[in-house]
mmCIF file of C-alpha atoms in Angstrom:
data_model
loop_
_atom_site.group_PDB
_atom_site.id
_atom_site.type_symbol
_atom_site.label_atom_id
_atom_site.label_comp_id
_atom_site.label_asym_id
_atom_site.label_seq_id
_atom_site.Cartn_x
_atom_site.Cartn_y
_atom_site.Cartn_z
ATOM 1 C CA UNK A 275 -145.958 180.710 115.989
ATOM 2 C CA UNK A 276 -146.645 183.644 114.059
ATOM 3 C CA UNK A 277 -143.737 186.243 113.695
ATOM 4 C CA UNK A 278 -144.716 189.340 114.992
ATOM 5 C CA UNK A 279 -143.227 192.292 116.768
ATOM 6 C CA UNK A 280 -143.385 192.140 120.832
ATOM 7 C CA UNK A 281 -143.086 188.383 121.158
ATOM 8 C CA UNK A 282 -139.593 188.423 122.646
ATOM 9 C CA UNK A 283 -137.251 191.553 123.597
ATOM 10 C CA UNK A 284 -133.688 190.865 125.136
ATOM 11 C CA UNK A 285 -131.371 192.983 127.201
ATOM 12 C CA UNK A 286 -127.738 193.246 127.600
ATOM 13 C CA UNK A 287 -125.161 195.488 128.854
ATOM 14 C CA UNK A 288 -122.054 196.874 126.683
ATOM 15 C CA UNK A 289 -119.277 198.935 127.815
ATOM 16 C CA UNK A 290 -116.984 201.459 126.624
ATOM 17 C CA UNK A 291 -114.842 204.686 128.372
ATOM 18 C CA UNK A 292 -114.756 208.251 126.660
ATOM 19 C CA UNK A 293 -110.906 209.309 126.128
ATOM 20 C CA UNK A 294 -110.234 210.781 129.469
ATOM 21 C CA UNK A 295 -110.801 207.589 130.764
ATOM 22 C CA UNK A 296 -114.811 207.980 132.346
ATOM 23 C CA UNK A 297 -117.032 204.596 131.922
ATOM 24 C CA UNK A 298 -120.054 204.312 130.444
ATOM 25 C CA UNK A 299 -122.503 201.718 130.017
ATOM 26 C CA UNK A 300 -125.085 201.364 127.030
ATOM 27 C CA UNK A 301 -128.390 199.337 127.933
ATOM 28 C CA UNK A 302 -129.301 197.486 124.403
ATOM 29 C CA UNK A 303 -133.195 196.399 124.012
ATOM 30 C CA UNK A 304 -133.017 193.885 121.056
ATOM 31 C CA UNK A 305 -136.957 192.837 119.238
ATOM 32 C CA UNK A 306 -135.498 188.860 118.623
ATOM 33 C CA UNK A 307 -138.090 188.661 115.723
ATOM 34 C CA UNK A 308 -137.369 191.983 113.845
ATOM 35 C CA UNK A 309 -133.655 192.202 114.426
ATOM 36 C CA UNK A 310 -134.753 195.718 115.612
ATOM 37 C CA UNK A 311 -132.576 197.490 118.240
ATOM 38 C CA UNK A 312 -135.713 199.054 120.244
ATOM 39 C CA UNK A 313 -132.878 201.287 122.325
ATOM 40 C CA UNK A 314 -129.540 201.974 123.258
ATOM 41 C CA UNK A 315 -129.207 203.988 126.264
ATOM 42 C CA UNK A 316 -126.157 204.995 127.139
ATOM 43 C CA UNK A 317 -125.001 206.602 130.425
ATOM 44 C CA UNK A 318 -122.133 206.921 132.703
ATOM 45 C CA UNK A 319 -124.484 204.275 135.357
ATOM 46 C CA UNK A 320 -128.130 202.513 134.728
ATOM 47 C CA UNK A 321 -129.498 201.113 137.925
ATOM 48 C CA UNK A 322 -132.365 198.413 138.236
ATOM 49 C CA UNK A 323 -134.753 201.383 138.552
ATOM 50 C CA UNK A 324 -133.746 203.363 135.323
ATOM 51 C CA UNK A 325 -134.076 199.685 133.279
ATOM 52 C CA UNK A 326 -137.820 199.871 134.710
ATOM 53 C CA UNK A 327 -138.347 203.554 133.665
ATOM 54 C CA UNK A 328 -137.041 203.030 129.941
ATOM 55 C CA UNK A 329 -139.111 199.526 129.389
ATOM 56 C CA UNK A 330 -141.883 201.400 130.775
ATOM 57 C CA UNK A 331 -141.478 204.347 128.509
ATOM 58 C CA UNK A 332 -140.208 201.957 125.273
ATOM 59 C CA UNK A 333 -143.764 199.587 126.219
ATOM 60 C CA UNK A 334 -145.974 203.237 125.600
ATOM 61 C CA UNK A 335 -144.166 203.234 122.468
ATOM 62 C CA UNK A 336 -144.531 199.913 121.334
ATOM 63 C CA UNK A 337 -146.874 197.873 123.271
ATOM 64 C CA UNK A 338 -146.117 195.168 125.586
ATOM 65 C CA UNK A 339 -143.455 192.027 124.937
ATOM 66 C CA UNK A 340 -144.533 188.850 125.659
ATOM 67 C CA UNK A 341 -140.870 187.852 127.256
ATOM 68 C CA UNK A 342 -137.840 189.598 127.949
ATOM 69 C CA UNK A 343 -134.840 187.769 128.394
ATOM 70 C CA UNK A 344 -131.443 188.838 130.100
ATOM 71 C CA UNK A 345 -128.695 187.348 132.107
ATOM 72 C CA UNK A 346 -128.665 187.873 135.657
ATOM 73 C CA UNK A 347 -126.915 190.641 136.255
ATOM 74 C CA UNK A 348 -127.435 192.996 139.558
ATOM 75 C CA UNK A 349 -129.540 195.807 137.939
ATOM 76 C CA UNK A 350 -131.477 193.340 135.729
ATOM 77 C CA UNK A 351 -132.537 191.131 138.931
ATOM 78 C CA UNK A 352 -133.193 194.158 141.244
ATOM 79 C CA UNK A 353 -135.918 194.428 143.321
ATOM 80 C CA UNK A 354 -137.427 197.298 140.727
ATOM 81 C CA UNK A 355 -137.266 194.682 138.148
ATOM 82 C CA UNK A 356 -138.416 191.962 139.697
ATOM 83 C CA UNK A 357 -141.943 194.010 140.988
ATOM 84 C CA UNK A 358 -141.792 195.516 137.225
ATOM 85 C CA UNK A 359 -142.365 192.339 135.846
ATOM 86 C CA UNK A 360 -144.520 190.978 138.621
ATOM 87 C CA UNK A 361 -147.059 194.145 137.834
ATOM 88 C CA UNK A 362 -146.622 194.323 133.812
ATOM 89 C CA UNK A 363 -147.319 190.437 133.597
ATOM 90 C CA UNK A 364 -144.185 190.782 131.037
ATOM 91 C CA UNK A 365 -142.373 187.224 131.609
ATOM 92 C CA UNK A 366 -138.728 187.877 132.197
ATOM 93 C CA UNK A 367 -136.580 184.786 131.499
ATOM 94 C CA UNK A 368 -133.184 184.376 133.054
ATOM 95 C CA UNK A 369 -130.396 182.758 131.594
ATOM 96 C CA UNK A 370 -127.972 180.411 132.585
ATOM 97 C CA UNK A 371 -125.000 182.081 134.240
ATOM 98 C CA UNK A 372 -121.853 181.720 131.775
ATOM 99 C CA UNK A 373 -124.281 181.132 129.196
ATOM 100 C CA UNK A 374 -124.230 184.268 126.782
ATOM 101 C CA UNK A 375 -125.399 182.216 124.088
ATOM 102 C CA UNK A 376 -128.843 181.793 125.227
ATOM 103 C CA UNK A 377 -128.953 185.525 124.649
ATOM 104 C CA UNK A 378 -127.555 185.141 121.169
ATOM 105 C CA UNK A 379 -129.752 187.791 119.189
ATOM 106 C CA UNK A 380 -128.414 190.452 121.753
ATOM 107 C CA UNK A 381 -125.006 189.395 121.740
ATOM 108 C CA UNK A 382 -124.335 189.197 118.504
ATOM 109 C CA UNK A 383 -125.487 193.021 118.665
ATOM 110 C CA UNK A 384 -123.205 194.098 120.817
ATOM 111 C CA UNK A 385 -120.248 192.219 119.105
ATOM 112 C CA UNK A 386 -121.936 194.561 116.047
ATOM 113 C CA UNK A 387 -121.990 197.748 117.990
ATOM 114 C CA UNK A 388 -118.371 196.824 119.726
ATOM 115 C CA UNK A 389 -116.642 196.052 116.365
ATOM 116 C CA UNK A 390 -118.223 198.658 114.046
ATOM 117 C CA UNK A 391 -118.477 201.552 116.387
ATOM 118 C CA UNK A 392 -117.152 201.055 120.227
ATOM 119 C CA UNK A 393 -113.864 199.811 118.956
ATOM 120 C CA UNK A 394 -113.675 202.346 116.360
ATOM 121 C CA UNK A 395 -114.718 205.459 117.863
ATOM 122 C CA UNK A 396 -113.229 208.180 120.498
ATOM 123 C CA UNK A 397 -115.622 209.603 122.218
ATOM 124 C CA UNK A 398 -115.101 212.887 124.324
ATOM 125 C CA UNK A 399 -118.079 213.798 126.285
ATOM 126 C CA UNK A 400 -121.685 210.665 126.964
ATOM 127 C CA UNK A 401 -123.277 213.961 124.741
ATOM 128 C CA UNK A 402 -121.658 212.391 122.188
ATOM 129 C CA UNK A 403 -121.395 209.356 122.489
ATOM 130 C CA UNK A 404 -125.440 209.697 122.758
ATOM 131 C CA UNK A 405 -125.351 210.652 119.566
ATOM 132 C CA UNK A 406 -122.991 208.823 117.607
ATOM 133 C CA UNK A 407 -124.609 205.585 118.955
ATOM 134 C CA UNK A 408 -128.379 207.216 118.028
ATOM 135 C CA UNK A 409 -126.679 207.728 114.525
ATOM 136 C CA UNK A 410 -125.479 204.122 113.904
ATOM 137 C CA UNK A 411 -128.788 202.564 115.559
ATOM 138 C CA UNK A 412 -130.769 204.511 113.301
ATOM 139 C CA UNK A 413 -128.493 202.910 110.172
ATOM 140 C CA UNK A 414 -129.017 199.339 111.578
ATOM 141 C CA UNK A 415 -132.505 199.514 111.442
ATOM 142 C CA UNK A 416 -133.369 202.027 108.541
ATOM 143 C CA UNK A 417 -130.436 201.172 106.573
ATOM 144 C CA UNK A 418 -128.971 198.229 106.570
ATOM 145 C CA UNK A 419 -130.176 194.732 105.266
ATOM 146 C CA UNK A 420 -130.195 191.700 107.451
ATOM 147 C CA UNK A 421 -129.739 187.995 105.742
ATOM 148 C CA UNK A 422 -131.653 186.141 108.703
ATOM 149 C CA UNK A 423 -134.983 189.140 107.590
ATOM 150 C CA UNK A 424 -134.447 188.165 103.667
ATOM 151 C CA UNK A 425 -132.078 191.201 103.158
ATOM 152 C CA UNK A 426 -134.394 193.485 104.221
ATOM 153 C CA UNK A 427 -133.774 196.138 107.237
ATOM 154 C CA UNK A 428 -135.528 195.599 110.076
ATOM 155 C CA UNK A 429 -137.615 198.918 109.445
ATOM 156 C CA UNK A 430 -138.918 197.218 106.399
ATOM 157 C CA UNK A 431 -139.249 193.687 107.489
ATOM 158 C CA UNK A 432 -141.647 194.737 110.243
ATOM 159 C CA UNK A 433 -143.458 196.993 107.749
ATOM 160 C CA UNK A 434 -143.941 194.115 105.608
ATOM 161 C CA UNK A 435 -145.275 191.682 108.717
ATOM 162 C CA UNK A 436 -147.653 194.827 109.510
ATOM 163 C CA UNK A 437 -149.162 194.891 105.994
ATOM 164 C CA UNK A 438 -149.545 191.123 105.785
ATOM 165 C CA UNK A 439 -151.272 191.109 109.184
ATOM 166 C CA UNK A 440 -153.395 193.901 108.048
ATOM 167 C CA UNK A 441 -154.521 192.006 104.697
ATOM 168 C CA UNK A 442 -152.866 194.120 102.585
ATOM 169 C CA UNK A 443 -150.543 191.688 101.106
ATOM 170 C CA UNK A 444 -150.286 187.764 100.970
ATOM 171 C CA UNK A 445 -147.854 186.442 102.773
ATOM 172 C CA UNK A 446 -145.445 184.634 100.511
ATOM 173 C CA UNK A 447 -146.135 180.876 100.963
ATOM 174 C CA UNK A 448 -143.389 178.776 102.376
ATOM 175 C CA UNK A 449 -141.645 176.009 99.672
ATOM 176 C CA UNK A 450 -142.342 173.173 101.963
ATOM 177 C CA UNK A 451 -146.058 174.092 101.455
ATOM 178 C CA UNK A 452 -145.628 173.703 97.690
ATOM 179 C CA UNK A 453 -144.071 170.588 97.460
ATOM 180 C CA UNK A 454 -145.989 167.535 96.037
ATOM 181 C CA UNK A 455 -147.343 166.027 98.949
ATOM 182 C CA UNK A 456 -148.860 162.880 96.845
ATOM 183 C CA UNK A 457 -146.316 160.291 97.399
ATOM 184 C CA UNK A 458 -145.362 160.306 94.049
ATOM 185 C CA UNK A 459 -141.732 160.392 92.343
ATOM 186 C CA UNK A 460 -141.284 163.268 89.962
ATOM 187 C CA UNK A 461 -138.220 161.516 88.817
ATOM 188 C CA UNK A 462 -138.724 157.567 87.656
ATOM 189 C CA UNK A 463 -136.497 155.993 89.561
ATOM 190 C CA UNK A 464 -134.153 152.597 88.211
#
């Protein structure tokens, strides 16, 4: 399969309280192939039908995903998902309950986002905390290099898949393609 943009989003939940003690929830959309975080809302509560409303806006954006995966948590298998999903043609996949792993590129973002910034940071009004977390999403994806894209950011890595799709540039051949393939030794062997 070709690596391109779109072929799988996931979603996932993180929480975190401002200092006089008010919850708030941040919805993260992950692109598994680009490493990308697509967006971060954050609000004091996101119901099935706001999820809906920022796919739908994130999908005029970007186009459509092919699958979206998520664990199966209330707003996520609400009946304004489920019809979402049913209407977009998007596949949703479910994962197994107790099974964060099968979510594993959106996880390991949040454990990101918790350790770097949640765990890190006071926040005093969901204004703010808007902003911060716009701030450090905007540096994961413009900023900082990722070892499973080559060291490049996401932001670049995605440029670079859009220019080889277009025919601007080769794509850089894989070393298993350039391996002698002849059945002979290189080394003599005895």
């Amino acid at each position: 399969m070709l690596a391109l943009p779109n072929q799988r989003w996931s979603l996932d939940f993180v929480h975190d309280q401002l200092v006089t003690g008010r919850r708030f929830r941040v919805l993260n959309i992950v692109d598994d192939v680009m490493r990308e975080c697509l967006r971060a809302v954050v609000d004091t509560s996101i119901s099935g039908r706001r999820v809906v409303r920022e796919l739908a806006d994130l999908i005029a954006e970007r186009g459509r995903p092919k699958m979206i995966v998520s664990d199966n948590g209330t707003e996520l298998t609400s009946n304004a998902v489920l019809a979402w999903s049913g209407d977009t043609g998007v596949e949703w996949h479910y994962i197994a309950p107790g099974k964060p792993t099968q979510n594993g590129f959106v996880e390991s973002f949040n454990g990101r986002m918790r350790d770097e910034l949640l765990n890190e940071t006071l926040f005093f009004t969901i204004g703010q905390a808007r902003s911060i977390l716009a701030r450090w999403v905007d540096d994961y994806n413009n900023e900082r290099p990722h070892s499973s894209l080559g060291y490049a950011t996401p932001a670049a890595f995605a440029a670079e898949l859009e220019q080889q799709r277009a025919g601007l540039t080769p794509p850089v051949a894989s070393l298993a393609l350039l391996r002698d393939n002849t059945g002979r030794s290189l080394v003599a062997a005895g």
